[in-house]
XYZ file of C-alpha atoms in Angstrom:
590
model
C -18.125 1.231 -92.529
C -22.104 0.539 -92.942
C -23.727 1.984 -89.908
C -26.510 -0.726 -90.532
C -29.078 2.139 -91.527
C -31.967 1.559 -94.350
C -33.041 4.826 -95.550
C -33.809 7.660 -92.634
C -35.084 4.883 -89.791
C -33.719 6.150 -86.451
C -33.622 2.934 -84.926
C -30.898 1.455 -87.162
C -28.573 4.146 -86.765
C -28.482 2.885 -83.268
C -28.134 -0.683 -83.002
C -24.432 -2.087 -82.896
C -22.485 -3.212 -86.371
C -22.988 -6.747 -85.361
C -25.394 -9.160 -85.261
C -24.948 -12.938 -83.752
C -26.387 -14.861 -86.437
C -25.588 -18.417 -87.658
C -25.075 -18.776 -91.452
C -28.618 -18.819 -92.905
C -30.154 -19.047 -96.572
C -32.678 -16.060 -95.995
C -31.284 -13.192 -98.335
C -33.661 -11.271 -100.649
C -35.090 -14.750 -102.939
C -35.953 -16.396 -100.018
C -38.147 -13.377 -98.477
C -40.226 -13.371 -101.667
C -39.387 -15.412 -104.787
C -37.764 -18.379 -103.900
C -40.340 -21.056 -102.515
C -42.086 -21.636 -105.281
C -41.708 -24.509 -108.162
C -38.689 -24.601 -110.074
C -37.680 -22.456 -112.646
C -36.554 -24.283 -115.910
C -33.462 -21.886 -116.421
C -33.023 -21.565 -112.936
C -33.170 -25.454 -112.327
C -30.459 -26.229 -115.291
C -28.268 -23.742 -114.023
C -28.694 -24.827 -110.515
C -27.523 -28.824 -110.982
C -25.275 -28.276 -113.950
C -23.314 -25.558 -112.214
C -24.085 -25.392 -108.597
C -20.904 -23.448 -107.482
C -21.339 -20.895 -109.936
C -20.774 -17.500 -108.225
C -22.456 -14.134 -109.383
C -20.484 -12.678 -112.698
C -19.289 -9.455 -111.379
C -16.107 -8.965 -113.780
C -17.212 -5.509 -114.747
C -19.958 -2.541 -114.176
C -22.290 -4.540 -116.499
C -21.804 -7.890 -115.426
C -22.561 -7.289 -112.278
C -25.513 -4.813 -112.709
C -27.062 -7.768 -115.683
C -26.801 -10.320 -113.320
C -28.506 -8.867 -110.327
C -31.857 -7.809 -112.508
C -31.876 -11.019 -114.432
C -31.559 -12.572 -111.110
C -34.497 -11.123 -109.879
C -36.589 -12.054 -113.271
C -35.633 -15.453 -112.726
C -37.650 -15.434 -109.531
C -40.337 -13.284 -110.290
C -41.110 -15.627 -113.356
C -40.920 -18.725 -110.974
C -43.531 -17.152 -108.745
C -45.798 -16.148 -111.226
C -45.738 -19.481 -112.657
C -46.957 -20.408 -109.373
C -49.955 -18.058 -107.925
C -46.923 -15.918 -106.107
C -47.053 -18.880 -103.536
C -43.318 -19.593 -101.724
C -43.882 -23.392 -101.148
C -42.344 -25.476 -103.578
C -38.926 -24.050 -104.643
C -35.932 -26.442 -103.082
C -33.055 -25.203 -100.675
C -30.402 -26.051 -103.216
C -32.467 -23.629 -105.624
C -32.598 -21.260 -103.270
C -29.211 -21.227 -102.050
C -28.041 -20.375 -105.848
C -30.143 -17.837 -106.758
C -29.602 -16.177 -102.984
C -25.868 -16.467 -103.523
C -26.070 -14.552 -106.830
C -27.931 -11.597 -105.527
C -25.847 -11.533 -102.355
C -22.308 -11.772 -104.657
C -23.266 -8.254 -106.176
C -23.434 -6.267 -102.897
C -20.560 -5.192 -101.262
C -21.390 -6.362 -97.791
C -17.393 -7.005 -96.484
C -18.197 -4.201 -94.185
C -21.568 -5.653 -92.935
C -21.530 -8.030 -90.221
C -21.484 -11.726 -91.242
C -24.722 -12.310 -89.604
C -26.376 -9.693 -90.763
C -25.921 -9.357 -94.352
C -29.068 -11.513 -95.472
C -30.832 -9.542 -93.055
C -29.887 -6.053 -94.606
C -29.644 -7.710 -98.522
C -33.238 -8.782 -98.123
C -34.535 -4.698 -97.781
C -31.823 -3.057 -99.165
C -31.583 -5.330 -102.602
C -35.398 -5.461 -102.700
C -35.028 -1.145 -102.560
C -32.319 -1.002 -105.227
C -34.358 -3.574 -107.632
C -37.596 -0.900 -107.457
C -35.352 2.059 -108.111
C -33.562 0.205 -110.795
C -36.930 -0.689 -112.439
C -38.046 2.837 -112.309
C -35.506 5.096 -113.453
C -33.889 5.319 -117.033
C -30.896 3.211 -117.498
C -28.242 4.347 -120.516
C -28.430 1.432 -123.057
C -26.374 -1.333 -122.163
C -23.979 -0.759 -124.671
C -22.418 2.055 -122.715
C -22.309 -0.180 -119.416
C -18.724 -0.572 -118.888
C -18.112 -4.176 -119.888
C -14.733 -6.216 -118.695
C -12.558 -4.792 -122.187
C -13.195 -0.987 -121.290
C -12.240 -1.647 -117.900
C -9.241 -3.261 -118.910
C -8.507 -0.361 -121.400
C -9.647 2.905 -119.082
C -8.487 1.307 -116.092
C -12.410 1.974 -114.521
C -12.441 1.119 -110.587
C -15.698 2.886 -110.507
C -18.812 3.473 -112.293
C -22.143 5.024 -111.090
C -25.162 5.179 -112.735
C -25.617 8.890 -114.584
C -28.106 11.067 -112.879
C -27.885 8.739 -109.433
C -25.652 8.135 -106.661
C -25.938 4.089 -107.545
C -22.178 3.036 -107.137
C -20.846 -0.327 -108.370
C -16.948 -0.073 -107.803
C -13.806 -2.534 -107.865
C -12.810 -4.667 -104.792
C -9.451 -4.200 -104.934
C -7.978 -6.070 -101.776
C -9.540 -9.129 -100.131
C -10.708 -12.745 -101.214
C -12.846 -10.662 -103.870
C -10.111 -8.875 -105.522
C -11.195 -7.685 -108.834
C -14.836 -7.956 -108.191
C -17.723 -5.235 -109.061
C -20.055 -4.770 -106.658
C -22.586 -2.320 -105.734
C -20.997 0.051 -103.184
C -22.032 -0.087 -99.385
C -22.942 3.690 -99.425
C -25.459 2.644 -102.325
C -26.500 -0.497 -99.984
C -26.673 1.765 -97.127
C -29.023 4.365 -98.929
C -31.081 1.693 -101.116
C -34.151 2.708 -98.874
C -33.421 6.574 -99.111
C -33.542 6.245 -102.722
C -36.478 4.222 -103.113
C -38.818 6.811 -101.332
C -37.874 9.032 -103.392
C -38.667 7.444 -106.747
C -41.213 4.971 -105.548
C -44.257 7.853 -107.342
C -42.917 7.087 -110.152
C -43.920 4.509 -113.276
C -41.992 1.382 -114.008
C -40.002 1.433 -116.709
C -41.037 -1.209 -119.496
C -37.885 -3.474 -119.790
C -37.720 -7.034 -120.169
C -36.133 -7.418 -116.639
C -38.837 -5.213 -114.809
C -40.483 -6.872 -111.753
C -43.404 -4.928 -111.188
C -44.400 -4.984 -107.123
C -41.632 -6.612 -105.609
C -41.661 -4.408 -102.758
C -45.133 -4.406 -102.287
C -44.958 -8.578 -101.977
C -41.759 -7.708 -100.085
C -43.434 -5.938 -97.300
C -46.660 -7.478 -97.682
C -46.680 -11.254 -97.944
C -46.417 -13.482 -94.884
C -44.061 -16.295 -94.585
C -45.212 -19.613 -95.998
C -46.243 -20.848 -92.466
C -48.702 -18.310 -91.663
C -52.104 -18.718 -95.076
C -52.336 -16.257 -97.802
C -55.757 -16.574 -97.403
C -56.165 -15.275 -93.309
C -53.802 -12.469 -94.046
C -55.741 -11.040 -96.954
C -58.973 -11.222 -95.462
C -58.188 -9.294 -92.830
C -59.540 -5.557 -92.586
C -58.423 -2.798 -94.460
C -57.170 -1.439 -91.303
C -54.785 -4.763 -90.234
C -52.933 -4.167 -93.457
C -52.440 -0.029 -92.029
C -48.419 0.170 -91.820
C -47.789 2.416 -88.453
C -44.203 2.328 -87.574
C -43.409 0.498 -90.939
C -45.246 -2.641 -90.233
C -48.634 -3.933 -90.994
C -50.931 -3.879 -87.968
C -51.576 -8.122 -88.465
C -47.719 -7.929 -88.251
C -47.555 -5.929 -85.025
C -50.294 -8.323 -83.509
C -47.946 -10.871 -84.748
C -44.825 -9.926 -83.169
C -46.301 -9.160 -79.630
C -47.973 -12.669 -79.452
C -44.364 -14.126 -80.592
C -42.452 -11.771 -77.739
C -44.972 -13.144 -74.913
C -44.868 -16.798 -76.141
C -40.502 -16.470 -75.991
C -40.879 -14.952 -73.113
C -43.527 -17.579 -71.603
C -41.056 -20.264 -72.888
C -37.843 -19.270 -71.630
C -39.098 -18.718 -68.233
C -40.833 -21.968 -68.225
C -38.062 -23.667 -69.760
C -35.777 -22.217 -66.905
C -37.935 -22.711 -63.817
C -38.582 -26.347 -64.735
C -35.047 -26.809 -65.589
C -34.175 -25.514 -61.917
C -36.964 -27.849 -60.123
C -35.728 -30.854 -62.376
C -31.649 -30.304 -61.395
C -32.370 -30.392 -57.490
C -34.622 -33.400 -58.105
C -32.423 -34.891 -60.144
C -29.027 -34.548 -58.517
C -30.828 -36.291 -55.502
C -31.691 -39.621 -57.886
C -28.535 -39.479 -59.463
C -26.093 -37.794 -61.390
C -26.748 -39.126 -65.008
C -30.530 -37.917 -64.965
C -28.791 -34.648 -63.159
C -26.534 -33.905 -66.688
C -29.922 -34.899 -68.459
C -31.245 -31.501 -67.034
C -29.150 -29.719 -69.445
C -31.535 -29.976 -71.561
C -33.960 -27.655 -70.387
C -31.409 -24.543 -70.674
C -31.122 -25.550 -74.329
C -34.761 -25.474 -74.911
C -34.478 -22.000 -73.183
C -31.748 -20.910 -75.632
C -33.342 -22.015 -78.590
C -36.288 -19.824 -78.441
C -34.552 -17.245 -79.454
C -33.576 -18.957 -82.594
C -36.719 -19.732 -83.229
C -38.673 -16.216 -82.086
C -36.038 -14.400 -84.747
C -36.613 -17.130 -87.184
C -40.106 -16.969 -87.198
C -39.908 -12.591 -86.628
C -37.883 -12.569 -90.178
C -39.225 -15.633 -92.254
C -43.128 -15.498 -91.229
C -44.160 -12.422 -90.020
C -41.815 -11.045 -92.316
C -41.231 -7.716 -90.554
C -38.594 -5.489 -91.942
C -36.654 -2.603 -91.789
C -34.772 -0.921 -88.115
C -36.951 -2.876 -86.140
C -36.199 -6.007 -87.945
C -32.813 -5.274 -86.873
C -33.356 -4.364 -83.467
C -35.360 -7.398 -82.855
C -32.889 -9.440 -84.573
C -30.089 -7.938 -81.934
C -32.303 -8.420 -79.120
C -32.330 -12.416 -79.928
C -29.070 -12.848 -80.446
C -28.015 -10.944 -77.574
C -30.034 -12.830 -75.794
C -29.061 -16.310 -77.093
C -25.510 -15.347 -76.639
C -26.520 -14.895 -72.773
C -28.055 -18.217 -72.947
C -24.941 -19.812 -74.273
C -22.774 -18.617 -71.887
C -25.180 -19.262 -69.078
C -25.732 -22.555 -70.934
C -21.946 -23.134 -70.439
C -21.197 -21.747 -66.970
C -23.926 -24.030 -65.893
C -23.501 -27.479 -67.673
C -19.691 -27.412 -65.716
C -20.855 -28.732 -62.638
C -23.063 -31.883 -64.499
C -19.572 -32.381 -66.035
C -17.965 -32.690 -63.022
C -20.665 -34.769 -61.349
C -20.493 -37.227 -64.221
C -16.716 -37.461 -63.874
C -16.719 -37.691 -60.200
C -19.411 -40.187 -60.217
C -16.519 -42.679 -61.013
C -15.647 -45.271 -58.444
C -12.077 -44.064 -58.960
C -12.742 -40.514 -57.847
C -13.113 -40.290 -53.770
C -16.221 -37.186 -52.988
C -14.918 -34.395 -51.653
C -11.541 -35.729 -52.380
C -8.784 -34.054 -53.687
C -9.144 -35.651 -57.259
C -12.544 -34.835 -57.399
C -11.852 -31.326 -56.376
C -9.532 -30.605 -59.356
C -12.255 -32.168 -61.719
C -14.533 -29.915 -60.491
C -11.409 -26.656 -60.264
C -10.612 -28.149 -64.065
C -14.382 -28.312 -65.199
C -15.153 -24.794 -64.226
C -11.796 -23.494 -65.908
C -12.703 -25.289 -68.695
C -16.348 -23.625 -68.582
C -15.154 -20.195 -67.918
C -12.634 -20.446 -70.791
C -15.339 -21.289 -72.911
C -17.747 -18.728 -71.754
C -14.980 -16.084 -73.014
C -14.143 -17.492 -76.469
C -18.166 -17.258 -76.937
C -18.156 -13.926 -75.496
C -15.156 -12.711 -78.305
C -17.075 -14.561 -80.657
C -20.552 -13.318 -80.142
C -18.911 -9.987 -78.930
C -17.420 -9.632 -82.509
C -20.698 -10.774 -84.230
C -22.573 -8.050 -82.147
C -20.254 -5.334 -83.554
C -17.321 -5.181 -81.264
C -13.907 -5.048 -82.382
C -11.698 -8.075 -81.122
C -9.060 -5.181 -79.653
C -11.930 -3.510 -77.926
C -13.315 -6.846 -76.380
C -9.667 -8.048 -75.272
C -8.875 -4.709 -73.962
C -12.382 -4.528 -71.781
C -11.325 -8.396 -70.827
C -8.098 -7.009 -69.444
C -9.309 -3.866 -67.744
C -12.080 -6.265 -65.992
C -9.614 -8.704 -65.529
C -7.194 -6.870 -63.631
C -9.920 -4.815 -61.707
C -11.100 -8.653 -61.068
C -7.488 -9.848 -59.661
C -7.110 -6.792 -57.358
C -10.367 -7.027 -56.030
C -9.850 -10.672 -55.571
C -6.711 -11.186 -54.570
C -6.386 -13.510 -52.061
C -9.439 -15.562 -53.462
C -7.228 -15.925 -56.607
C -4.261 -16.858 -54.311
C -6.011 -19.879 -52.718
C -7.174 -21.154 -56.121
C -3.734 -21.050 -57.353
C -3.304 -23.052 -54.337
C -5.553 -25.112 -54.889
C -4.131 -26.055 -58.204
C -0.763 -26.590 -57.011
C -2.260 -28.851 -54.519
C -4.388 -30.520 -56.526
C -0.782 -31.170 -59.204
C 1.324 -32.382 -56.345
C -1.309 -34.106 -53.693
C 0.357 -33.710 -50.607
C -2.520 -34.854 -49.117
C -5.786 -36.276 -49.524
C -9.063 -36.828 -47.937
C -8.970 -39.168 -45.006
C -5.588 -38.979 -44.246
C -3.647 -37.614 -41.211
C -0.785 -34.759 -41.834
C 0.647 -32.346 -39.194
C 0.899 -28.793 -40.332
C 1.445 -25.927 -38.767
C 1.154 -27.778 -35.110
C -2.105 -29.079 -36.304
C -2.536 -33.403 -36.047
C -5.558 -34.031 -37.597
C -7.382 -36.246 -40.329
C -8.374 -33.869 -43.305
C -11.405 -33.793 -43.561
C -12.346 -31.955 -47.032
C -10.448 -29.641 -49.472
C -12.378 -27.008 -51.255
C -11.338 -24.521 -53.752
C -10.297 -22.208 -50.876
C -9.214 -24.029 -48.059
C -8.919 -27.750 -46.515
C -10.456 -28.783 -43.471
C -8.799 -30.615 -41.144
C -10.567 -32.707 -38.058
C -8.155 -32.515 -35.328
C -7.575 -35.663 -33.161
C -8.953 -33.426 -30.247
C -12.412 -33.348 -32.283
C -11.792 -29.718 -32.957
C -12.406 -28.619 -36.784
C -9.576 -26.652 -38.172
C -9.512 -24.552 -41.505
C -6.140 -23.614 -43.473
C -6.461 -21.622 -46.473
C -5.137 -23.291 -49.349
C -2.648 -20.643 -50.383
C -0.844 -21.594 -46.785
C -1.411 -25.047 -47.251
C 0.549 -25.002 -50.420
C 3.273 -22.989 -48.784
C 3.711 -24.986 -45.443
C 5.637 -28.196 -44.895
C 3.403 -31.035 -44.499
C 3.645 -34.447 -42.043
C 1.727 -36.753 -43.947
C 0.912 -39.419 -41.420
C -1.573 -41.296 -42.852
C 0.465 -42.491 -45.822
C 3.367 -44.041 -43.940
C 3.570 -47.477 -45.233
C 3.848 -48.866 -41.739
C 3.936 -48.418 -38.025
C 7.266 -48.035 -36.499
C 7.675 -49.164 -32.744
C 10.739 -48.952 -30.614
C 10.777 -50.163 -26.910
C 13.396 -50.934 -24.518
C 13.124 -54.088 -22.140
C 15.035 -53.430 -18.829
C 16.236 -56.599 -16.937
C 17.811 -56.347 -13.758
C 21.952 -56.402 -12.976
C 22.054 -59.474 -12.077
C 20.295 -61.345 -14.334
C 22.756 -64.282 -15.712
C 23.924 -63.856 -19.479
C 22.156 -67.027 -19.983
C 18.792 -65.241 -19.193
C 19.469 -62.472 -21.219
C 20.038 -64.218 -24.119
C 16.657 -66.470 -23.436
C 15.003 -63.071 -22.760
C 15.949 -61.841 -26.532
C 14.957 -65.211 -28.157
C 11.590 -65.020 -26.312
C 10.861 -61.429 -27.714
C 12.227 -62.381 -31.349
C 10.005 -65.872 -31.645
C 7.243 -63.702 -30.341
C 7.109 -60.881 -33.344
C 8.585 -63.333 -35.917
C 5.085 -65.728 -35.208
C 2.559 -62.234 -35.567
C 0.387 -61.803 -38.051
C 1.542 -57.685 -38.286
C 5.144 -58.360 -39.369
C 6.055 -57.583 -42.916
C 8.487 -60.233 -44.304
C 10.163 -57.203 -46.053
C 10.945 -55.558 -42.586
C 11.784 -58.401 -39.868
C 11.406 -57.405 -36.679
C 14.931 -57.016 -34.347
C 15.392 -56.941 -31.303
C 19.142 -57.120 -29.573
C 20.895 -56.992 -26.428
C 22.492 -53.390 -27.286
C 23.147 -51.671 -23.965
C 24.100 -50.950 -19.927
C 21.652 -48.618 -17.811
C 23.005 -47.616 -14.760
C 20.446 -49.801 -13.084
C 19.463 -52.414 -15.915
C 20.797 -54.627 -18.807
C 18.492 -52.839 -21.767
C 17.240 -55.144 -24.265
C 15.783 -52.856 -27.323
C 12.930 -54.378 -29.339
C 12.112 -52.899 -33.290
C 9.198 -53.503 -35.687
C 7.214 -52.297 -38.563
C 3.778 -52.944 -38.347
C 1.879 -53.601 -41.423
C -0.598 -52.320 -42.691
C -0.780 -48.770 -40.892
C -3.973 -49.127 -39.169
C -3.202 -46.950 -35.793
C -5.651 -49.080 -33.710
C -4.825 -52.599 -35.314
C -1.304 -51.571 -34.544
C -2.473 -50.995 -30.438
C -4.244 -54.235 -30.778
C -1.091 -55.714 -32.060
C 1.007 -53.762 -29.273
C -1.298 -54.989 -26.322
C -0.626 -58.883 -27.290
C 2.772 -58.522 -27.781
C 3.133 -57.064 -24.385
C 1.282 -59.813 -22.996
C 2.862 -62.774 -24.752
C 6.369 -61.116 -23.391
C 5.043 -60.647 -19.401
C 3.864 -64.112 -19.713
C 6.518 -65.924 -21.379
C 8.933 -63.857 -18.559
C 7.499 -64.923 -15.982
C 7.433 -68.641 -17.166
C 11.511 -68.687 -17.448
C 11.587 -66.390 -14.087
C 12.918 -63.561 -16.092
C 12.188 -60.526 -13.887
C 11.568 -57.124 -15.217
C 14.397 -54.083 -14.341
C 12.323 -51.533 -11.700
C 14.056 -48.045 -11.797
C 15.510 -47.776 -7.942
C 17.037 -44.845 -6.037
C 19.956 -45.743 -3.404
C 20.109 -43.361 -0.520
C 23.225 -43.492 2.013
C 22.405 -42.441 5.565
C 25.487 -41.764 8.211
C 25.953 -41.802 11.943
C 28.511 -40.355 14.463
C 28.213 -41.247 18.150
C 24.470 -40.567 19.163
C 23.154 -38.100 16.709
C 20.316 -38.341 14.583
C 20.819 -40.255 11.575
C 21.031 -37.653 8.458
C 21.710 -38.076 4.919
C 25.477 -38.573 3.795
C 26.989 -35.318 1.922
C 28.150 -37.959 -0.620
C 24.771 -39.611 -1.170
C 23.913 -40.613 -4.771
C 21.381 -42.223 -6.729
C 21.740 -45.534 -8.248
C-alpha cells in the first residue's frame, strides 16, 4: 500500500494513510495550468465529450495521454502570461480527471489523491521530459498486449511502472504503478541536472511554476518582488510561503477560538430568551468548523505549499474538522431537544420530554460514531480496526458504567411504557408522593410529608407502581348507623334522603350513579352504606364535595328526627344481700 511518502521527506512516512477530505477539483491542472483561458482543443473536447475518461487501454495509451495532457495546459497558460484566472471548472474538471485516470491511486486515500497527484504527477512529468524515451513505436500499444499477454511494462533504463488493473471497477486499465507514484519525487532529484529533452510534448519548468507560483488569490506581482531571500526554500518551502502559513495558523486559530467563546456566551443568553434563537447558536460551532476547510483550502490552493508538510498540514485540518463535527453533533442534540420540547404538547421535565431529550442524545451519539468510522477510515484506519477499538472501549465503557447504563435502560423502558408522569401521585416502594421530575437516572418523588425522595430508575422500572393520580375518579364508601329502634319507615326515609342528596351534586358522574342501600345489622345499629365516584379526581374538590354532603345529610336528619346510631357499651352489675355491688361474671358488651 502507498505509505503517502514523496521522495525521501521524513514527515510523510509518518502521517496516517488517510486523509478526511471532501471530493475536490485540485489535482495537478488546477495547481498550475488550469485557470487560465480556454484551450481550443481542450474546450471542444471538453463540451463535445465531457465524460470522456483518460485512454489507458495499453502502456502507450496511457503514457500519450498523460504528456499530451500536460501540453494541453501548458499551451493554455502560455497563451495567457502563465496567469490561472480564466480557465472554467468544467475545463478543469476534464483535464484534472485525465491526469488523475493514469495514476494508480486505488491504494491512496480518497481524500488524498489530488493532494499526492498534484507533486507526484508534476515529478513524473519533469523526469519524463528529461530522460530518453524508446520511439513510440515500441510502446506497447492495445494489439501487442492482446498478443503477448503484457500486464506490465516499465520504461527501459527506469523503474517507471505502468501495469494492468486487473480486479476492481478499473479492470483492464494501465496505469502508472503506485511504487512509481510513490517514488515520483525520488526520481526527479535525481535527474532534475539534467537537459530537457526536445519533444513536441516537453513542458519546460513545470516544477519550477509548480513550487513557485502562488494561488490566484494572492498577486503575481507582490510575490515576485519580494527579496531574493523570501523566495530561499528552507524546509522545502519558500520563505514568503512560510510567512504565509504561520499568519494562516494564527488567524484559524484566532477564529476558532473566537468562534467558540462567542458561540458559548450567545447559547446561555439565548436559551434564557428562548429556545428558537437558542438552536440559532449552532451556528457559531459551524463557523468554528469551517475554518479548517478554509485554512487547508487556502494552505494548498494559495500558498501553494507542497510536499510532507503539505500533508501533515492537510491531516492536521481534517483531524481537526472531524473533531469539530463530532463536537458539532454532540452539541446541536440538546437545541434539538429544546426545539421539540418547546411544544405545548410536551410537559418540562416531563416524562415525554425526557425521552426527547434520552432519544436526541442517542440519536447524536449514533451520529458522532458513524462520523467517527467515516472520518476514522478517511484518516487511514481500517473499518475492522475502528470497530474493534469501538468494542474494546465499549465494553471497558459498560463495565465501568454499569449501573449508569442500567438506569438509562430504565429510563427507556419507562419512558416506552409511562407508568407515570410528572405531577402525578404513585405509591412505590411505601413511598406516597407526587413525582416530581424524572431524569435520565432517577425520578424524584415529593412525598405528601414534604420530604423529597429519589428512586433510581433501574428500580423504578422493576417495582410495582400505585398510580394514584390517574384514577379516573374518587371512590368513597361510608356507613350510616341508625339506632335499633328506629321504625322501618325511617329507615327507608333515611336512604331516600342520602340518595336525592348525591343524585342533585354537581360531583356525580352520570356513568357511575351513586348507591346507597339499607344492606346490614350491627350489633348496636341498622347500617345504611352510602357509595360514590367522584368526578373529576381532584383530592381536595372531592373533600369539598365530602364536607357538604355530610352536612346536607346531618341537616336533612335532623329535620325528619332521624337520629344518628352512637356506639354504646352495656355493663351488668349484681348484688347479694349487703355486699358491694361488683361486676356480673357474665357481663357483656352490647
Amino acid at each position: 500500500m502507498i505509505s503517502c511518502r514523496i521522495g525521501s521527506d521524513p514527515l510523510l512516512n509518518r502521517w496516517p494513510d488517510y486523509v478526511l477530505h471532501p471530493k475536490r477539483l485540485s489535482a495537478f491542472l488546477l495547481m498550475f495550468a488550469f485557470m487560465a483561458a480556454p484551450h481550443a482543443s481542450a474546450q471542444s473536447l471538453v463540451y463535445e465529450y465531457p465524460l470522456e475518461p483518460a485512454l489507458t487501454t495499453s502502456p502507450k495509451a496511457t503514457l500519450q495521454t498523460f504528456m499530451q495532457t500536460f501540453r494541453e495546459g501548458y499551451e493554455i497558460l502560455q497563451q495567457n502570461g502563465m496567469r490561472r484566472s480564466a480557465i472554467s471548472s468544467i475545463e478543469n474538471e476534464y483535464l484534472t480527471n485525465r491526469i488523475v485516470g493514469c495514476l494508480d491511486l486505488r491504494e491512496v486515500p480518497p481524500a488524498l489523491r489530488h493532494v499526492l497527484a498534484d507533486e507526484a504527477s508534476t515529478n513524473l512529468k519533469e523526469v519524463l521530459d528529461r530522460i530518453e524515451l524508446p520511439p513510440e513505436s515500441e510502446w506497447p500499444d492495445e494489439e501487442r498486449v492482446a498478443e503477448d499477454e503484457i500486464t506490465r511494462w516499465t520504461i527501459p533504463h527506469t523503474e517507471i511502472t505502468i501495469a494492468l488493473i486487473e480486479v476492481g471497477p478499473k479492470k483492464g486499465q494501465f496505469q502508472f504503478t503506485p511504487d512509481t507514484i510513490e517514488r515520483a519525487t525520488e526520481f526527479y532529484d535525481r535527474v532534475k541536472h539534467l537537459p530537457y529533452v526536445d519533444r513536441p510534448t516537453t513542458t519546460p519548468n513545470v516544477s519550477t511554476f509548480f513550487y513557485a507560483e502562488p494561488g490566484s488569490f494572492l498577486p503575481r506581482s507582490w510575490i515576485k518582488s519580494l527579496p531574493a531571500w523570501a523566495h530561499e526554500r528552507p524546509g522545502g518551502q519558500a520563505v514568503w510561503q512560510w510567512f504565509g502559513l504561520v499568519i494562516v495558523l494564527i488567524v484559524a486559530v484566532l477564529l476558532m477560538l473566537t468562534a467558540y467563546l462567542v458561540g458559548m456566551r450567545n447559547s446561555r443568553w439565548a436559551r434564557k430568551i428562548g429556545v428558537f434563537r437558542y438552536l440559532l447558536t449552532i451556528a457559531f460551532p459551524l463557523a468554528a468548523m469551517a475554518v479548517p476547510l478554509l485554512a487547508r483550502s487556502f494552505v494548498q490552493d494559495q500558498l501553494r505549499i507542497t510536499g510532507g508538510l503539505l500533508v501533515g498540514l492537510t491531516y492536521f485540518f481534517n483531524v481537526l474538522f472531524l473533531f469539530a463535527a463530532i463536537v458539532l453533533v454532540l452539541g446541536s442534540s440538546g437545541r434539538v431537544a429544546a426545539v421539540v420540547i418547546s411544544i405545548p404538547k410536551f410537559k418540562p421535565g416531563g416524562m415525554d420530554a425526557q425521552f426527547v431529550n434520552l432519544a436526541c442524545r442517542v440519536l447524536s451519539i449514533v451520529a458522532a460514531v458513524v462520523i467517527m468510522l467515516e472520518g476514522g477510515q478517511q484518516i487511514g484506519i481500517p473499518l475492522t480496526t475502528l470497530l474493534a477499538g469501538a468494542g474494546v472501549g465499549g465494553l471497558a465503557f459498560a463495565l465501568a458504567a454499569q449501573d449508569m447504563l442500567k438506569n438509562v435502560f430504565g429510563t427507556i423502558m419507562i419512558s416506552l411504557d409511562k407508568p407515570y408522569r410528572v405531577g402525578e401521585r404513585i405509591v412505590v416502594k411505601g413511598y406516597d408522593g407526587v413525582v416530581e421530575s424524572v431524569g435520565l437516572r432517577s425520578t424524584k418523588i415529593r412525598m405528601l410529608t414534604g420530604h423529597l425522595t429519589t428512586i433510581p430508575n433501574e428500580e423504578m422500572a422493576r417495582c410495582d407502581i400505585e398510580n394514584i393520580g390517574r384514577r379516573p375518579s374518587i371512590r368513597r364508601i361510608s356507613d350510616i348507623p341508625v339506632p335499633l329502634d328506629t321504625p322501618p319507615d325511617k329507615i327507608a326515609k333515611a336512604v331516600d334522603i342520602v340518595r336525592k342528596i348525591l343524585q342533585q351534586h354537581d360531583g356525580v358522574h352520570e356513568d357511575f350513579p351513586p348507591r346507597v342501600f339499607f344492606n346490614d345489622f350491627n350489633r348496636d345499629s341498622f347500617n345504611i352504606r352510602m357509595m360514590l365516584w367522584f368526578h373529576p379526581a381532584n383530592y381536595w374538590d372531592f373533600l369539598a364535595f365530602s364536607q357538604d354532603v355530610n352536612q346536607k345529610i346531618v341537616e336533612q336528619f335532623e329535620a325528619e328526627g332521624i337520629p344518628f346510631a352512637l356506639p354504646t357499651n352495656l355493663t351488668y352489675l349484681a348484688q347479694t344481700d349487703d355486699s358491694a355491688l361488683r361486676p356480673a361474671d357474665s357481663s357483656d358488651d352490647g
